[in-house]
XYZ file of C-alpha atoms in Angstrom:
396
model
C 0.081 0.144 -0.061
C 1.121 3.309 -0.849
C 0.986 5.908 2.318
C 1.400 8.438 0.509
C -1.575 8.247 -1.820
C -5.089 6.947 -1.911
C -5.264 5.868 1.857
C -3.539 8.965 3.006
C -4.509 12.057 4.538
C -5.655 15.661 2.318
C -2.161 17.497 3.378
C 0.053 14.345 2.513
C -1.642 13.805 -0.778
C -1.338 17.589 -1.460
C 2.290 17.349 -1.285
C 3.228 14.272 -2.511
C 0.531 12.797 -4.872
C 1.987 11.749 -8.361
C 6.007 12.462 -7.822
C 8.530 10.109 -6.644
C 11.525 11.989 -6.134
C 13.736 8.396 -6.367
C 12.263 7.867 -9.822
C 14.659 10.482 -11.419
C 17.808 12.278 -10.043
C 16.503 12.349 -6.422
C 15.117 16.023 -6.609
C 12.787 16.736 -3.619
C 11.089 19.519 -5.623
C 9.712 18.515 -9.311
C 11.656 20.032 -12.315
C 10.423 22.653 -13.990
C 10.048 21.589 -17.727
C 10.617 24.994 -19.880
C 10.626 23.386 -23.010
C 7.726 24.291 -25.758
C 8.125 21.236 -27.880
C 9.255 17.352 -27.234
C 11.195 15.400 -29.745
C 9.898 12.225 -30.992
C 12.006 8.774 -31.111
C 10.895 7.869 -34.327
C 8.318 9.506 -36.646
C 6.036 6.655 -36.179
C 5.640 7.380 -32.530
C 5.240 11.385 -32.920
C 2.794 9.917 -35.161
C 1.426 7.538 -32.260
C 1.673 10.716 -30.299
C -0.939 12.974 -32.469
C -2.797 9.969 -32.956
C -3.483 9.464 -29.170
C -1.957 6.085 -29.084
C 0.982 7.051 -27.262
C 1.183 9.283 -23.750
C 4.553 10.939 -24.980
C 4.462 14.558 -25.090
C 3.964 17.017 -28.162
C 3.930 20.297 -27.177
C 3.452 22.415 -24.135
C -0.143 24.100 -25.115
C -1.366 20.263 -24.788
C 0.615 19.476 -21.752
C 4.115 18.972 -19.784
C 5.532 17.019 -17.190
C 4.802 19.719 -14.602
C 1.406 20.639 -15.863
C 0.585 17.220 -16.079
C 1.806 16.381 -12.484
C -0.297 19.858 -11.226
C -3.725 18.268 -12.993
C -3.253 14.558 -11.724
C -2.820 16.158 -8.180
C -5.768 18.704 -8.377
C -7.868 16.058 -9.788
C -6.798 13.531 -6.836
C -7.510 16.454 -4.178
C -11.120 16.967 -5.593
C -11.716 13.390 -6.102
C -12.018 13.629 -9.664
C -10.920 11.186 -12.545
C -8.723 14.158 -14.519
C -8.065 17.582 -14.258
C -6.762 20.351 -17.031
C -4.982 23.155 -15.682
C -5.093 26.600 -17.674
C -3.369 30.315 -17.463
C -6.177 31.762 -15.436
C -9.749 30.943 -13.613
C -11.674 32.704 -16.686
C -9.482 30.275 -18.863
C -11.007 27.115 -17.317
C -14.560 28.292 -17.228
C -14.377 29.341 -21.053
C -12.388 26.039 -22.517
C -15.076 23.873 -20.218
C -18.049 25.674 -21.694
C -16.576 25.851 -25.010
C -16.458 22.483 -25.054
C -19.450 21.199 -23.614
C -22.018 24.075 -25.381
C -23.173 24.594 -29.013
C -25.635 26.904 -30.937
C -29.011 26.296 -29.669
C -28.001 25.365 -26.456
C -29.596 26.631 -22.908
C -27.616 26.438 -19.681
C -29.281 27.534 -16.630
C -27.181 29.513 -14.085
C -27.629 30.897 -10.369
C -28.756 34.287 -9.745
C -25.285 35.525 -8.537
C -22.194 34.725 -10.313
C -18.597 36.661 -10.613
C -18.745 39.454 -12.769
C -16.267 37.772 -15.511
C -18.121 34.976 -15.713
C -21.307 36.671 -15.867
C -19.746 38.834 -18.712
C -18.456 35.601 -20.491
C -21.947 34.297 -20.194
C -24.013 37.349 -21.754
C -21.423 38.960 -23.804
C -19.614 35.763 -25.028
C -21.746 32.589 -24.836
C -24.941 34.530 -25.582
C -23.264 36.134 -29.022
C -22.698 32.564 -30.437
C -26.278 31.448 -30.050
C -26.038 29.609 -26.611
C -28.800 30.851 -24.394
C -28.036 31.803 -20.804
C -31.135 32.015 -17.943
C -30.953 32.316 -14.256
C -32.918 30.778 -11.359
C -32.767 30.922 -7.734
C -30.584 27.586 -7.413
C -31.038 27.990 -3.492
C -34.734 26.767 -4.052
C -33.750 23.909 -6.075
C -37.176 22.843 -7.023
C -37.249 25.802 -9.331
C -34.732 23.929 -11.640
C -37.358 20.939 -12.185
C -39.607 23.778 -13.708
C -37.058 25.308 -15.789
C -35.263 22.421 -17.266
C -36.368 22.366 -21.046
C -35.197 20.157 -24.226
C -32.343 22.537 -24.718
C -31.016 22.699 -21.597
C -27.208 21.217 -21.421
C -26.317 21.901 -18.347
C -26.673 24.122 -14.773
C -23.654 26.178 -13.703
C -23.467 28.375 -9.773
C -20.840 28.869 -7.287
C -21.208 28.189 -3.631
C -20.767 30.228 -1.627
C -21.402 32.765 -4.584
C -18.978 35.659 -5.206
C -19.438 38.248 -3.754
C -22.774 37.600 -1.400
C -22.071 34.460 -0.370
C -25.442 32.850 -1.229
C -25.055 29.011 -0.863
C -26.521 26.284 -3.138
C -27.218 22.916 -2.090
C -25.284 20.957 -4.398
C -26.563 17.696 -4.049
C -30.277 18.853 -4.192
C -29.583 20.225 -7.179
C -27.115 17.444 -8.648
C -30.204 15.020 -8.034
C -32.592 17.193 -10.306
C -29.905 17.336 -12.946
C -29.093 13.915 -13.344
C -32.642 12.576 -13.615
C -33.089 15.492 -16.514
C -29.813 13.857 -18.195
C -27.858 17.458 -17.945
C -24.759 18.226 -16.230
C -23.604 20.339 -13.299
C -20.141 22.637 -13.270
C -19.551 24.344 -9.901
C -17.229 27.067 -9.199
C -15.356 26.090 -5.843
C -12.681 28.664 -5.907
C -14.089 30.058 -2.589
C -13.820 27.037 -1.034
C -10.820 24.745 -2.403
C -11.073 20.968 -2.075
C -10.176 21.199 1.405
C -13.032 23.064 2.580
C -15.603 21.202 -0.089
C -15.511 18.650 -2.582
C -18.686 19.120 -5.326
C -17.770 15.877 -6.859
C -18.678 14.156 -3.887
C -21.686 15.606 -3.870
C -22.776 14.724 -7.341
C -21.237 17.655 -9.482
C -19.743 16.549 -12.808
C -17.188 19.262 -13.268
C -15.687 21.425 -10.927
C -13.543 24.740 -11.917
C -11.423 26.688 -9.862
C -9.602 30.264 -10.017
C -6.108 28.816 -8.699
C -4.580 32.392 -8.492
C -6.694 32.398 -5.505
C -6.653 29.631 -2.878
C -4.733 26.699 -4.506
C -1.701 29.059 -4.906
C -2.283 31.226 -1.785
C 0.395 33.886 -2.862
C -0.764 36.448 -5.421
C 1.825 35.738 -7.327
C 0.317 34.274 -10.491
C -2.657 33.765 -12.435
C -3.941 29.950 -12.997
C -7.232 27.778 -13.492
C -8.160 24.554 -13.641
C -10.776 21.961 -14.500
C -11.724 18.790 -13.089
C -14.196 16.229 -14.357
C -14.260 12.755 -15.858
C -11.370 11.647 -18.009
C -12.945 11.546 -21.435
C -14.529 15.210 -20.997
C -11.144 16.548 -19.440
C -9.408 14.934 -22.928
C -11.957 17.313 -24.970
C -11.541 20.123 -22.876
C -7.350 19.968 -23.058
C -7.702 19.112 -27.243
C -10.316 21.262 -28.430
C -11.096 23.760 -25.562
C -7.859 24.738 -24.152
C -5.755 23.808 -27.599
C -8.049 24.795 -30.186
C -10.853 27.367 -28.484
C -8.667 29.549 -25.940
C -5.183 28.631 -25.741
C -5.461 29.408 -22.636
C -2.425 27.275 -21.792
C -0.486 27.160 -18.093
C 3.234 28.317 -18.173
C 5.510 25.629 -16.430
C 6.757 28.102 -13.842
C 3.169 28.827 -12.893
C 2.414 25.365 -12.872
C 5.173 24.864 -10.235
C 4.178 27.793 -7.884
C 0.977 26.379 -7.862
C 2.117 22.961 -7.007
C 4.294 24.648 -4.185
C 1.167 26.347 -2.923
C -1.059 23.060 -2.689
C 1.749 21.670 0.065
C 0.269 24.604 2.616
C -3.453 24.657 1.406
C -4.806 22.578 4.286
C -2.925 24.651 6.761
C -3.571 28.069 5.137
C -7.371 26.918 4.952
C -7.442 26.264 8.238
C -6.065 29.493 9.078
C -8.301 31.424 6.911
C -11.174 29.649 8.315
C -10.677 30.136 11.927
C -10.056 33.779 11.618
C -12.725 34.504 9.334
C -15.423 32.967 11.960
C -14.209 35.192 14.702
C -14.395 38.028 12.527
C -17.926 37.452 11.545
C -19.083 37.182 14.893
C -17.336 40.584 15.633
C -18.719 42.363 12.950
C -22.275 40.825 13.352
C -22.431 42.349 17.020
C -21.215 45.674 15.752
C -23.563 48.763 15.692
C -22.578 49.967 12.415
C -23.038 46.688 10.537
C -26.353 45.960 8.908
C -25.685 42.737 8.124
C -22.700 39.666 7.626
C -22.629 37.599 4.881
C -20.777 34.365 6.186
C -22.409 31.154 6.057
C -20.502 30.032 9.387
C -23.023 32.223 11.486
C -25.729 30.205 12.253
C -28.044 32.874 11.356
C -26.983 32.832 7.844
C -29.810 31.032 5.540
C -26.815 28.759 4.200
C -25.363 27.504 7.273
C -27.026 24.584 7.737
C -26.439 23.517 3.648
C -22.538 23.985 4.406
C -22.712 22.102 7.643
C -23.586 18.982 5.410
C -21.328 19.436 2.362
C -18.454 21.438 3.366
C -15.498 20.942 5.710
C -15.751 24.283 7.235
C -17.117 27.522 6.217
C -14.107 29.521 4.185
C -12.153 32.337 4.403
C -14.861 34.677 2.747
C -17.227 37.305 3.840
C -19.316 40.053 2.676
C -21.020 42.926 4.757
C -23.257 45.466 4.731
C -23.121 48.871 6.839
C -26.035 51.008 7.777
C -24.295 53.585 6.482
C -25.029 52.405 2.902
C -22.880 52.712 0.024
C -21.057 56.246 1.563
C -20.404 54.330 4.712
C -19.065 51.340 3.114
C -16.210 53.400 0.865
C -15.411 55.418 4.166
C -14.954 52.024 6.220
C -12.418 50.708 2.942
C -10.725 53.610 2.935
C -10.024 53.493 6.725
C -8.741 50.080 6.534
C -4.953 49.946 7.210
C -4.304 46.094 7.724
C -6.804 44.842 4.829
C -5.483 46.077 1.687
C -7.691 47.728 -0.909
C -7.542 45.023 -3.821
C -9.473 42.285 -5.679
C -8.770 38.808 -6.086
C -9.072 36.594 -2.746
C -7.375 33.610 -1.054
C -4.159 35.205 -0.772
C -1.936 35.474 2.560
C -2.938 39.242 2.817
C -6.456 40.170 3.707
C -8.296 41.953 1.246
C -11.190 44.086 0.781
C -13.248 45.458 -2.261
C -16.337 47.126 -3.199
C -17.839 44.625 -5.566
C -20.659 47.338 -7.215
C -17.581 49.589 -8.641
C -15.229 46.663 -9.228
C -15.503 42.908 -9.596
C -19.239 43.114 -10.265
C -19.137 46.522 -12.057
C -20.005 44.638 -15.477
C -23.524 44.001 -14.262
C -25.823 47.464 -14.811
C -27.207 48.868 -11.754
C -30.678 47.306 -12.545
C -28.658 43.865 -12.852
C -26.922 44.018 -9.319
C -30.015 44.662 -7.671
C -31.823 41.572 -9.508
C -28.977 39.841 -8.648
C -28.712 40.598 -5.208
C -25.167 42.537 -5.438
C -25.944 45.792 -2.909
C -24.297 49.299 -4.145
C -22.981 49.287 -0.110
C -21.872 45.461 -0.344
C -18.251 44.907 0.886
C -16.226 41.609 0.152
C -13.487 40.656 2.474
C -10.699 38.054 1.607
C -9.403 37.037 5.266
C -5.855 36.535 5.376
C -3.079 35.120 7.069
C -2.331 37.862 9.555
C -2.581 38.016 13.331
C -6.172 37.862 14.059
C -6.251 40.599 17.141
C -4.409 42.847 13.853
C -7.206 42.181 12.032
C -9.791 42.758 14.858
C -8.272 46.108 15.756
C -8.430 47.219 12.045
C -11.801 46.557 11.611
C -13.153 48.245 14.754
C -11.187 51.492 14.075
C -12.121 51.298 10.416
C -15.873 51.109 11.411
C -15.407 54.075 14.020
C -16.644 56.694 11.795
């Protein structure tokens, strides 16, 4: 039995899966393969590789040893058969959906999505004859009525960016499978340490690996996880032909390094976020805290069932509304005013004017993104410093 593989724990697999330092020159850290192209021992073997009959490498847009190791490790952590890594989270989303959808198809999506995902759905997919409709997937029974003959799949985030809406993955996938359609879940907010959508029936998982998987704010990367046959299509059609969104060897190396500390980081992110959520929930200047770790949150019981924690992301509305939100953001000193999330640094941003500004004001209102909403990514700083920073920023 390999004690560093399927029988071992999450952190052990995140550090060791797929790589044996004794198999090569004894390098503890997997080498970085910087070659753009790969030599064929014979012309016949080259032909076999292009025909898919030989597993050797051809060209780094399709894969190299470093990216394939990262794909195997991420697939293992998410519980999928295979994975494809890409140059960004949007590269992952676009590569998957271009591989699955055709003109005339319909995609059903939750009410709240990351701004660039929303833009791709409405300014990308719909321009090519694919219908996208939004429904409130917090009520899975609505899905039964909305699935039609052209519906091919369901897409959602849970918790959702930026307002932390929680969707019951198992309930949605049960309905979708009865109808013969697939389900794709953006798991960026949680990482596979906190939540594994495939275990609850999802067909595909996407990540912005820029966030928690790498964890240090120094690269762009994405990942798609699913069954082996579909991942092969994503690799050879979605990435190779449609988006060209291939991950560099250097960035694959950095994500592999980030995975080694993923469990430790997520435990700290989750613990600090829970403490801050309780602090803010009782602060007189705060109107509402959106964090599923709070028992009062509508998604609390669902997250308890389908996740190993509540994550390091939260949002809040201040009683001072839009102007109060901007004042608070500008007063913060330890929290950094920046988009992205999942970094060691705590980050804060204003979705309506930043990450979700592609929505019109009417769309933001319809999709539950208030003008005074603040999104916070709780980092790894000392908790007492984060508490003091929030308290002084709210004292206005």
